[in-house]
PDB file of N, CA and C in Angstrom:
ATOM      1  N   UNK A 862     116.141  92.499  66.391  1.00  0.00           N
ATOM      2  CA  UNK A 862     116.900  93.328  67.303  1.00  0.00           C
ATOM      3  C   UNK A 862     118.191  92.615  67.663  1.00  0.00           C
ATOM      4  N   UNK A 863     119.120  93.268  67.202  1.00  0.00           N
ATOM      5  CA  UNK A 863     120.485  92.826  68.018  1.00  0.00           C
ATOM      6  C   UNK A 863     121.326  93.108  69.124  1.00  0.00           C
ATOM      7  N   UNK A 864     121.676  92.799  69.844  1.00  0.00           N
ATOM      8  CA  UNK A 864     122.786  93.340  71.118  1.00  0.00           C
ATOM      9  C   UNK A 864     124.017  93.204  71.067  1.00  0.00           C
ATOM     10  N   UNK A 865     124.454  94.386  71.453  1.00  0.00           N
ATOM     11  CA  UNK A 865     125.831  94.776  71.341  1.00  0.00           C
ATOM     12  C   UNK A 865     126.876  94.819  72.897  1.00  0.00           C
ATOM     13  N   UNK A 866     127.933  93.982  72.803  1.00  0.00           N
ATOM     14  CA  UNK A 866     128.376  93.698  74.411  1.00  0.00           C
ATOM     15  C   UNK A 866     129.348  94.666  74.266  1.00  0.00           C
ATOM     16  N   UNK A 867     129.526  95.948  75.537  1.00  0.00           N
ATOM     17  CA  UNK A 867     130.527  96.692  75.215  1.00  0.00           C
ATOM     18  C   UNK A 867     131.222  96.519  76.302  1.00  0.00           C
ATOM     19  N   UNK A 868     132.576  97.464  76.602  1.00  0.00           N
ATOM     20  CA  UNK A 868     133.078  97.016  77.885  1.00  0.00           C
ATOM     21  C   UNK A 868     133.717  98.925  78.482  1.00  0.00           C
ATOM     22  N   UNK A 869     132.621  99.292  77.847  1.00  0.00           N
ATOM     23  CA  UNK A 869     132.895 100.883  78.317  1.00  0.00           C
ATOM     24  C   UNK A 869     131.785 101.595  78.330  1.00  0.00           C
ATOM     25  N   UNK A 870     131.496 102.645  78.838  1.00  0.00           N
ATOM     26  CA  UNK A 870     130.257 103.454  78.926  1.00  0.00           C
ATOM     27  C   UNK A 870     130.713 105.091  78.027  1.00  0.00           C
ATOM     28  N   UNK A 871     130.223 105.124  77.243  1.00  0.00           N
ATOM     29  CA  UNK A 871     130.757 106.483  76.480  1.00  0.00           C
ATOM     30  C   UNK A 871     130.474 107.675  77.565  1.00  0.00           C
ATOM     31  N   UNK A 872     131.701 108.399  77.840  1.00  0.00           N
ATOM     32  CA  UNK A 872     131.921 109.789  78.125  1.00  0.00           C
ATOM     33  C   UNK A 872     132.117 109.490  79.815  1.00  0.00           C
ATOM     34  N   UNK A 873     132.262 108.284  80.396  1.00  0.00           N
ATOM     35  CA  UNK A 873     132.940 107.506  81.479  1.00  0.00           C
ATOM     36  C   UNK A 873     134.695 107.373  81.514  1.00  0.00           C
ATOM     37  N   UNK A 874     134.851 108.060  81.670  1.00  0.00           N
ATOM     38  CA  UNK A 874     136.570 108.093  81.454  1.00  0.00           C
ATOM     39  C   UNK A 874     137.360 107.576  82.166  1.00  0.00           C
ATOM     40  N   UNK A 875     138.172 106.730  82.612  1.00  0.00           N
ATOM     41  CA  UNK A 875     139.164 106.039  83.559  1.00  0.00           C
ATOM     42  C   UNK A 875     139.080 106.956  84.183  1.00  0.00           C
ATOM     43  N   UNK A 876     140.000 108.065  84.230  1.00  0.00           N
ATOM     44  CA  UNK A 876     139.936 109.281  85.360  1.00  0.00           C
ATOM     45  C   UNK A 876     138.890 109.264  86.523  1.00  0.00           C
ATOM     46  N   UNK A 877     137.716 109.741  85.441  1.00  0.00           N
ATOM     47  CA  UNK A 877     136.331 109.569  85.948  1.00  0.00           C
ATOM     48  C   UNK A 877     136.010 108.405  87.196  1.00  0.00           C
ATOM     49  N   UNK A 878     136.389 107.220  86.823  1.00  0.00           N
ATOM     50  CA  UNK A 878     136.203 105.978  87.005  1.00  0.00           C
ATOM     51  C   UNK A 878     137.066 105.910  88.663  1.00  0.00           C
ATOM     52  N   UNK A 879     138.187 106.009  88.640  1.00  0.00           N
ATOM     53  CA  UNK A 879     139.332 106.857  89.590  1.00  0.00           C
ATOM     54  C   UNK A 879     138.696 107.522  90.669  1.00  0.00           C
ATOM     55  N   UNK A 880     138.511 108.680  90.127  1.00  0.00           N
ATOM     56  CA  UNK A 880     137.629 109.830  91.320  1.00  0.00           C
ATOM     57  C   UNK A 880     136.058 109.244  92.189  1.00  0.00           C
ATOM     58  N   UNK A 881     135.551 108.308  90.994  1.00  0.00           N
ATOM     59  CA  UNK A 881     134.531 107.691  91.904  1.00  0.00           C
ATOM     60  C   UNK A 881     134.605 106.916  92.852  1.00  0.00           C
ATOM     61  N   UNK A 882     135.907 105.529  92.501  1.00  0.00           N
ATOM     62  CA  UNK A 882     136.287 104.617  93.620  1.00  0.00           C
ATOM     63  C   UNK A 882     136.851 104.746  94.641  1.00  0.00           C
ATOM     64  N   UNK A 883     138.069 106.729  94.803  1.00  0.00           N
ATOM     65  CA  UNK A 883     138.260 107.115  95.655  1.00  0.00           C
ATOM     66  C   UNK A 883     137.028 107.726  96.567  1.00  0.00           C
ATOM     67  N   UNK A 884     136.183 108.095  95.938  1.00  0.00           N
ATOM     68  CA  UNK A 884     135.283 108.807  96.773  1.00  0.00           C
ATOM     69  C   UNK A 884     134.328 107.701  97.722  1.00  0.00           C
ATOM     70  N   UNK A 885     134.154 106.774  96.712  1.00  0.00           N
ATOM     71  CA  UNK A 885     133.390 105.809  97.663  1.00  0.00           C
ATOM     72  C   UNK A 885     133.964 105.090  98.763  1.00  0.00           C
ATOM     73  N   UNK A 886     135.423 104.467  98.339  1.00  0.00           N
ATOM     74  CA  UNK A 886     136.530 104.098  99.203  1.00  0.00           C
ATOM     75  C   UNK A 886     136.578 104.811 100.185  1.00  0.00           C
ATOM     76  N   UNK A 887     136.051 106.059 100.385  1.00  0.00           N
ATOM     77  CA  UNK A 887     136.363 107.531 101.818  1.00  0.00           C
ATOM     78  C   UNK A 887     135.138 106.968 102.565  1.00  0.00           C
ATOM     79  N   UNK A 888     134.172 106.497 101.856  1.00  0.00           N
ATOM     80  CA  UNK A 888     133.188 106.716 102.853  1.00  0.00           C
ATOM     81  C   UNK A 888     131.903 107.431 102.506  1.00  0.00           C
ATOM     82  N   UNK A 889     130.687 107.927 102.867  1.00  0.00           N
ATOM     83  CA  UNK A 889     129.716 109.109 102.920  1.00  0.00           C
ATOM     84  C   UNK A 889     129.250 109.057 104.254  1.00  0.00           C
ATOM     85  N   UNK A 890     129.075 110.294 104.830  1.00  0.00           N
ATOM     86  CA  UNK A 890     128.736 110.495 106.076  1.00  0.00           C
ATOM     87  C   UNK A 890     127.146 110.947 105.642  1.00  0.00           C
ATOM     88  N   UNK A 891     126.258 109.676 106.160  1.00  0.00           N
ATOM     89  CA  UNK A 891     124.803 109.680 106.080  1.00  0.00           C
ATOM     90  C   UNK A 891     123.938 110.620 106.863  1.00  0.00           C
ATOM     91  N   UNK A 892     124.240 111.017 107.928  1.00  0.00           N
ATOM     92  CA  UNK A 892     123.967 111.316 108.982  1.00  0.00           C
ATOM     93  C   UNK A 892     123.805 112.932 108.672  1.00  0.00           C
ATOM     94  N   UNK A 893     124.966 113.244 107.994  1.00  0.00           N
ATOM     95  CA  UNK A 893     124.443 114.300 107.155  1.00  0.00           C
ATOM     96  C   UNK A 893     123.457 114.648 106.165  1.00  0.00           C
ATOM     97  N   UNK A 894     123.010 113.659 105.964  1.00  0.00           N
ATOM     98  CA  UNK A 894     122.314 114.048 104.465  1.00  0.00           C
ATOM     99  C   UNK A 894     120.528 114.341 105.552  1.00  0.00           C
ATOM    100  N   UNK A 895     119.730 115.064 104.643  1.00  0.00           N
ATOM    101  CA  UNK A 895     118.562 115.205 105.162  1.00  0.00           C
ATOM    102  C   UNK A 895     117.840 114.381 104.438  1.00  0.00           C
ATOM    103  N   UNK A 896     117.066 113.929 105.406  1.00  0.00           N
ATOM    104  CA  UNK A 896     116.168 112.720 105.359  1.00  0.00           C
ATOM    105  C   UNK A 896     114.700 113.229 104.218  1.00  0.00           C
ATOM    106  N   UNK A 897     114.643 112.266 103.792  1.00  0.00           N
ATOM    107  CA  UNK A 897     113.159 112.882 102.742  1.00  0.00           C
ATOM    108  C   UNK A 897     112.324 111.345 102.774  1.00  0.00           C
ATOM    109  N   UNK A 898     111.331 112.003 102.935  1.00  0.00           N
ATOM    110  CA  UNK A 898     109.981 111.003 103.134  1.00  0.00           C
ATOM    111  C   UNK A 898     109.558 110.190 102.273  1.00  0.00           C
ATOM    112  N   UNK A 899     109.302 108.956 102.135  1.00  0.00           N
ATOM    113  CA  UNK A 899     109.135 107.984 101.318  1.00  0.00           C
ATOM    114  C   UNK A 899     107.726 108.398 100.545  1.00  0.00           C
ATOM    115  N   UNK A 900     108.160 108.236  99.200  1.00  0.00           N
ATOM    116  CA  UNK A 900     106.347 108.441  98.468  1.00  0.00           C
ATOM    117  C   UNK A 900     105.297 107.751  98.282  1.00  0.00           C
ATOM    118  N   UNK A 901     105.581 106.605  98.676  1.00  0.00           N
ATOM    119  CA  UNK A 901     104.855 105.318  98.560  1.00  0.00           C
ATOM    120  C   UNK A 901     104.642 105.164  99.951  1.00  0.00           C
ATOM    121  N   UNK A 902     104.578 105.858 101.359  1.00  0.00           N
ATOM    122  CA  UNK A 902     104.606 105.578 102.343  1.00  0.00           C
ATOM    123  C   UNK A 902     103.089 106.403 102.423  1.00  0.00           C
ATOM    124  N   UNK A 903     102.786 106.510 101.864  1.00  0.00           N
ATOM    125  CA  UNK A 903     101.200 107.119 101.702  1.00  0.00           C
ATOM    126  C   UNK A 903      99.948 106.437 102.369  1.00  0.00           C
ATOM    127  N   UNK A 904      98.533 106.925 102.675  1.00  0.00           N
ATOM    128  CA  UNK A 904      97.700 105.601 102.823  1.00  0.00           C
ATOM    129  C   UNK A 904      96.768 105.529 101.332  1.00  0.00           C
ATOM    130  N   UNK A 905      97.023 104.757 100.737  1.00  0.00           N
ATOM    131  CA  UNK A 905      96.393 104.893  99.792  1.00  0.00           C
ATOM    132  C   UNK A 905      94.746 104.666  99.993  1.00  0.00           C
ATOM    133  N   UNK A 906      94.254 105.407  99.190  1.00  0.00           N
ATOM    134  CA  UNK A 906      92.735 105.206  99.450  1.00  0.00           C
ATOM    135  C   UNK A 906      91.984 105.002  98.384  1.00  0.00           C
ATOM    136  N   UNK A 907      91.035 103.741  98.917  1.00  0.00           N
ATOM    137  CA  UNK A 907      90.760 103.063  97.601  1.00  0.00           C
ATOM    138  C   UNK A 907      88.803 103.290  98.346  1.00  0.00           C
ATOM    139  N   UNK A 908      88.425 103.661  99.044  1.00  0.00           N
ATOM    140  CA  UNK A 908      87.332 104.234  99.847  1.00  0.00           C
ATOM    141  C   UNK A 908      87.215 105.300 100.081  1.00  0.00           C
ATOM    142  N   UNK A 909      85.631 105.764 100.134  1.00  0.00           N
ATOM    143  CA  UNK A 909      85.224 107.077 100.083  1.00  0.00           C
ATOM    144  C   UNK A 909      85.996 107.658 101.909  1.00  0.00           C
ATOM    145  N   UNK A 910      86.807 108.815 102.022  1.00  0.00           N
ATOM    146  CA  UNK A 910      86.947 109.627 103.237  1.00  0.00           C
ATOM    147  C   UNK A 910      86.164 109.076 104.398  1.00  0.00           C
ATOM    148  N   UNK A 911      85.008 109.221 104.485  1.00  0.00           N
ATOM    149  CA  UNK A 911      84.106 108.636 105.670  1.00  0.00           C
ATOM    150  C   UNK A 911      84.237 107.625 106.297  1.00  0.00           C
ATOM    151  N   UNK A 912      84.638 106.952 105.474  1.00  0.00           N
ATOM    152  CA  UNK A 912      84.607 105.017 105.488  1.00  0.00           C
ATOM    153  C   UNK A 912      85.505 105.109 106.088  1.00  0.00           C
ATOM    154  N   UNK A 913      87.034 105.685 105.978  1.00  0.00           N
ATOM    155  CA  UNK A 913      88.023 105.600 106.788  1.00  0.00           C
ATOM    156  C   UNK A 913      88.402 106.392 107.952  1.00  0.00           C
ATOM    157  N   UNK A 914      87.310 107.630 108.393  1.00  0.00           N
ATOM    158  CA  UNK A 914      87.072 107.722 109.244  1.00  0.00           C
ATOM    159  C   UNK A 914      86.592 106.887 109.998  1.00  0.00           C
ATOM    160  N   UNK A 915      85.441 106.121 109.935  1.00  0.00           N
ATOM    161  CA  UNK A 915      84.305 105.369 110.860  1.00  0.00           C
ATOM    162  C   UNK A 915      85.345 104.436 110.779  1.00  0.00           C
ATOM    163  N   UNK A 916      85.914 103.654 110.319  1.00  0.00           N
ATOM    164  CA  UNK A 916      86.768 102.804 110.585  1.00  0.00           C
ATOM    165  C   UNK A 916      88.100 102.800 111.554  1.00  0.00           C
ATOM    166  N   UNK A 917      88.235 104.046 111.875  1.00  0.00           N
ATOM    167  CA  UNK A 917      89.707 105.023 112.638  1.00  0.00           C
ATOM    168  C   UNK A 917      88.633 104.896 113.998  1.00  0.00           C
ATOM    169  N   UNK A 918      87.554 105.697 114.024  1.00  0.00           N
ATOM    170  CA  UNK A 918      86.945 105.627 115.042  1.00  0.00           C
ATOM    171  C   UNK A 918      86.587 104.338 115.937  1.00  0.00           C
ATOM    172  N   UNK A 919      85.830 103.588 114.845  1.00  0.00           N
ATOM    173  CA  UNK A 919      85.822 102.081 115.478  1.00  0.00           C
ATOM    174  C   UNK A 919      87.109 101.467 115.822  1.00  0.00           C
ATOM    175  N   UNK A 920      87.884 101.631 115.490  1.00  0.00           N
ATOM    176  CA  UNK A 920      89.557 100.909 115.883  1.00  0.00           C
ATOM    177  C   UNK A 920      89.788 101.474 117.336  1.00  0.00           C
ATOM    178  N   UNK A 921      89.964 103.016 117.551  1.00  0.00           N
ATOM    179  CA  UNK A 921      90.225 103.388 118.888  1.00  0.00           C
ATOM    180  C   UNK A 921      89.139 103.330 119.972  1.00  0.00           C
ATOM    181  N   UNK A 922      87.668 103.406 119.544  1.00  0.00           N
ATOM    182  CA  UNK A 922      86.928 102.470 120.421  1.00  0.00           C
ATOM    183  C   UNK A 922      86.837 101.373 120.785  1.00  0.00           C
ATOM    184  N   UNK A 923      87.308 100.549 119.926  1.00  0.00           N
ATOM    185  CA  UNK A 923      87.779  99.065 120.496  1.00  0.00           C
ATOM    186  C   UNK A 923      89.133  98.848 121.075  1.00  0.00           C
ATOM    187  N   UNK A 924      89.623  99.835 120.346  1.00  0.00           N
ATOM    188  CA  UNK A 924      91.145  99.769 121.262  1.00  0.00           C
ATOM    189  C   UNK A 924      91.910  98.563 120.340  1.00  0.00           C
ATOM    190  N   UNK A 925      91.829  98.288 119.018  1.00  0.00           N
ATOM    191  CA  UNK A 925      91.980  97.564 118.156  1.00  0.00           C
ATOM    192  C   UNK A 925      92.741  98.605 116.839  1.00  0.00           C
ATOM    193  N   UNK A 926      93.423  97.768 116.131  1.00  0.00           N
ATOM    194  CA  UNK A 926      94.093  98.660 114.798  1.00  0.00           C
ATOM    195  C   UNK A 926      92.681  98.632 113.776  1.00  0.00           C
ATOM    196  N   UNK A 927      93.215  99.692 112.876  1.00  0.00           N
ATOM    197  CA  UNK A 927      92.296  99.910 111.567  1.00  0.00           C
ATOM    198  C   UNK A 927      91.585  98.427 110.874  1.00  0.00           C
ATOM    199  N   UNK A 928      93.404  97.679 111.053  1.00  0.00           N
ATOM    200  CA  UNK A 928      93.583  96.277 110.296  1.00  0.00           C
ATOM    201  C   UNK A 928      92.270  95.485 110.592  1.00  0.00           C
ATOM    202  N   UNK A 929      92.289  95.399 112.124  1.00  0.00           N
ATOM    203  CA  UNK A 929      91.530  94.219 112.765  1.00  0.00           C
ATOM    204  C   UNK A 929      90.279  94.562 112.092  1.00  0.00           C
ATOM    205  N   UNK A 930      89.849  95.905 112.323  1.00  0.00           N
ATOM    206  CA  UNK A 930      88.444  96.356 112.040  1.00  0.00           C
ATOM    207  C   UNK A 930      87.989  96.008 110.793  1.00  0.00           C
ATOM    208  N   UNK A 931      88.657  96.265 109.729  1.00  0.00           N
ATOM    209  CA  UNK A 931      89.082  95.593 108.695  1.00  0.00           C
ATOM    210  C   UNK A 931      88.267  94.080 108.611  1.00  0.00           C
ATOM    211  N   UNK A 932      89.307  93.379 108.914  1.00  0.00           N
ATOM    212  CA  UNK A 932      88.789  91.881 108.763  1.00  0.00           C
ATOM    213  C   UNK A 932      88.061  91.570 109.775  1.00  0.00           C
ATOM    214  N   UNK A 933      87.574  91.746 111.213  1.00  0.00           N
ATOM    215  CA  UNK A 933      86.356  92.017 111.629  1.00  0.00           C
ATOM    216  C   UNK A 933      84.947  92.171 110.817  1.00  0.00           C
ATOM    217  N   UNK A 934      85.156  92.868 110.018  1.00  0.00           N
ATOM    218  CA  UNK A 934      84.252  93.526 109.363  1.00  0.00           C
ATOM    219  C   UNK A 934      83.791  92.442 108.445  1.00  0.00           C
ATOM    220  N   UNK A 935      85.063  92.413 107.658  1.00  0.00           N
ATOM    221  CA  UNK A 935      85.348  91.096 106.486  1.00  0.00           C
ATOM    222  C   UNK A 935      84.472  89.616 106.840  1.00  0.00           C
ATOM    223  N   UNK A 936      85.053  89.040 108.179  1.00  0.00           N
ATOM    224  CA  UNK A 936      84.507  88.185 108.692  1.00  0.00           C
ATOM    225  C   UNK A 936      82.939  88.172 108.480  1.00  0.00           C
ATOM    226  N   UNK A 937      82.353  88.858 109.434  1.00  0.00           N
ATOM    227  CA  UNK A 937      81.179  89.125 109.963  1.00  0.00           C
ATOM    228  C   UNK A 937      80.202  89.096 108.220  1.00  0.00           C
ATOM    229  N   UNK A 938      80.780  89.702 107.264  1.00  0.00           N
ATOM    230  CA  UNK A 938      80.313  89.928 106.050  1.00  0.00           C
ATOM    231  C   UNK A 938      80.174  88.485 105.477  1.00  0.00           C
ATOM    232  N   UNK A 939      81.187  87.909 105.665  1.00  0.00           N
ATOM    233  CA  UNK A 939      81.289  86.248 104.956  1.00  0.00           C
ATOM    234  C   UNK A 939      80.609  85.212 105.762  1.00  0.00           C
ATOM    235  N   UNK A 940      79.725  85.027 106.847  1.00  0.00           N
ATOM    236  CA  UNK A 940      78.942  84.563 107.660  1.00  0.00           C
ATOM    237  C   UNK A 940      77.463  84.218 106.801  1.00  0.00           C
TER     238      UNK A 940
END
């Protein structure tokens, strides 16, 4: 396999090139744009539904996060 060093992007035209650095040079007003939800911001679940119920439950009965319950759990198991 060989590589080839170029110093242009085909169908990238100076012009082209021009209109982009003015546009970015202006600015983008973010604030406008509508927000869209991350996809990876998911809970992934690697446990049966239940499990992460009883685990939600035990957290706000202790008044503790999911996390703690978690390694709580973890702990108590490695004893």
């Amino acid at each position: 396999m060989s590589d080839e060093i170029i110093d242009s992007v085909p169908a990238l035209t100076d012009a082209r090139v021009t209109d982009l650095v003015q546009e970015a040079e202006a600015g983008c007003e973010l604030t406008a744009r509508a927000s869209e939800q991350n996809p990876h911001s998911h809970r992934v679940q690697l446990v049966p539904e239940d499990v992460l119920d009883a685990i939600d439950e035990r957290a706000a009965k202790d008044g503790q996060s999911p996390d703690a319950v978690v390694r709580e759990g973890a702990l108590e198991l490695s004893r």
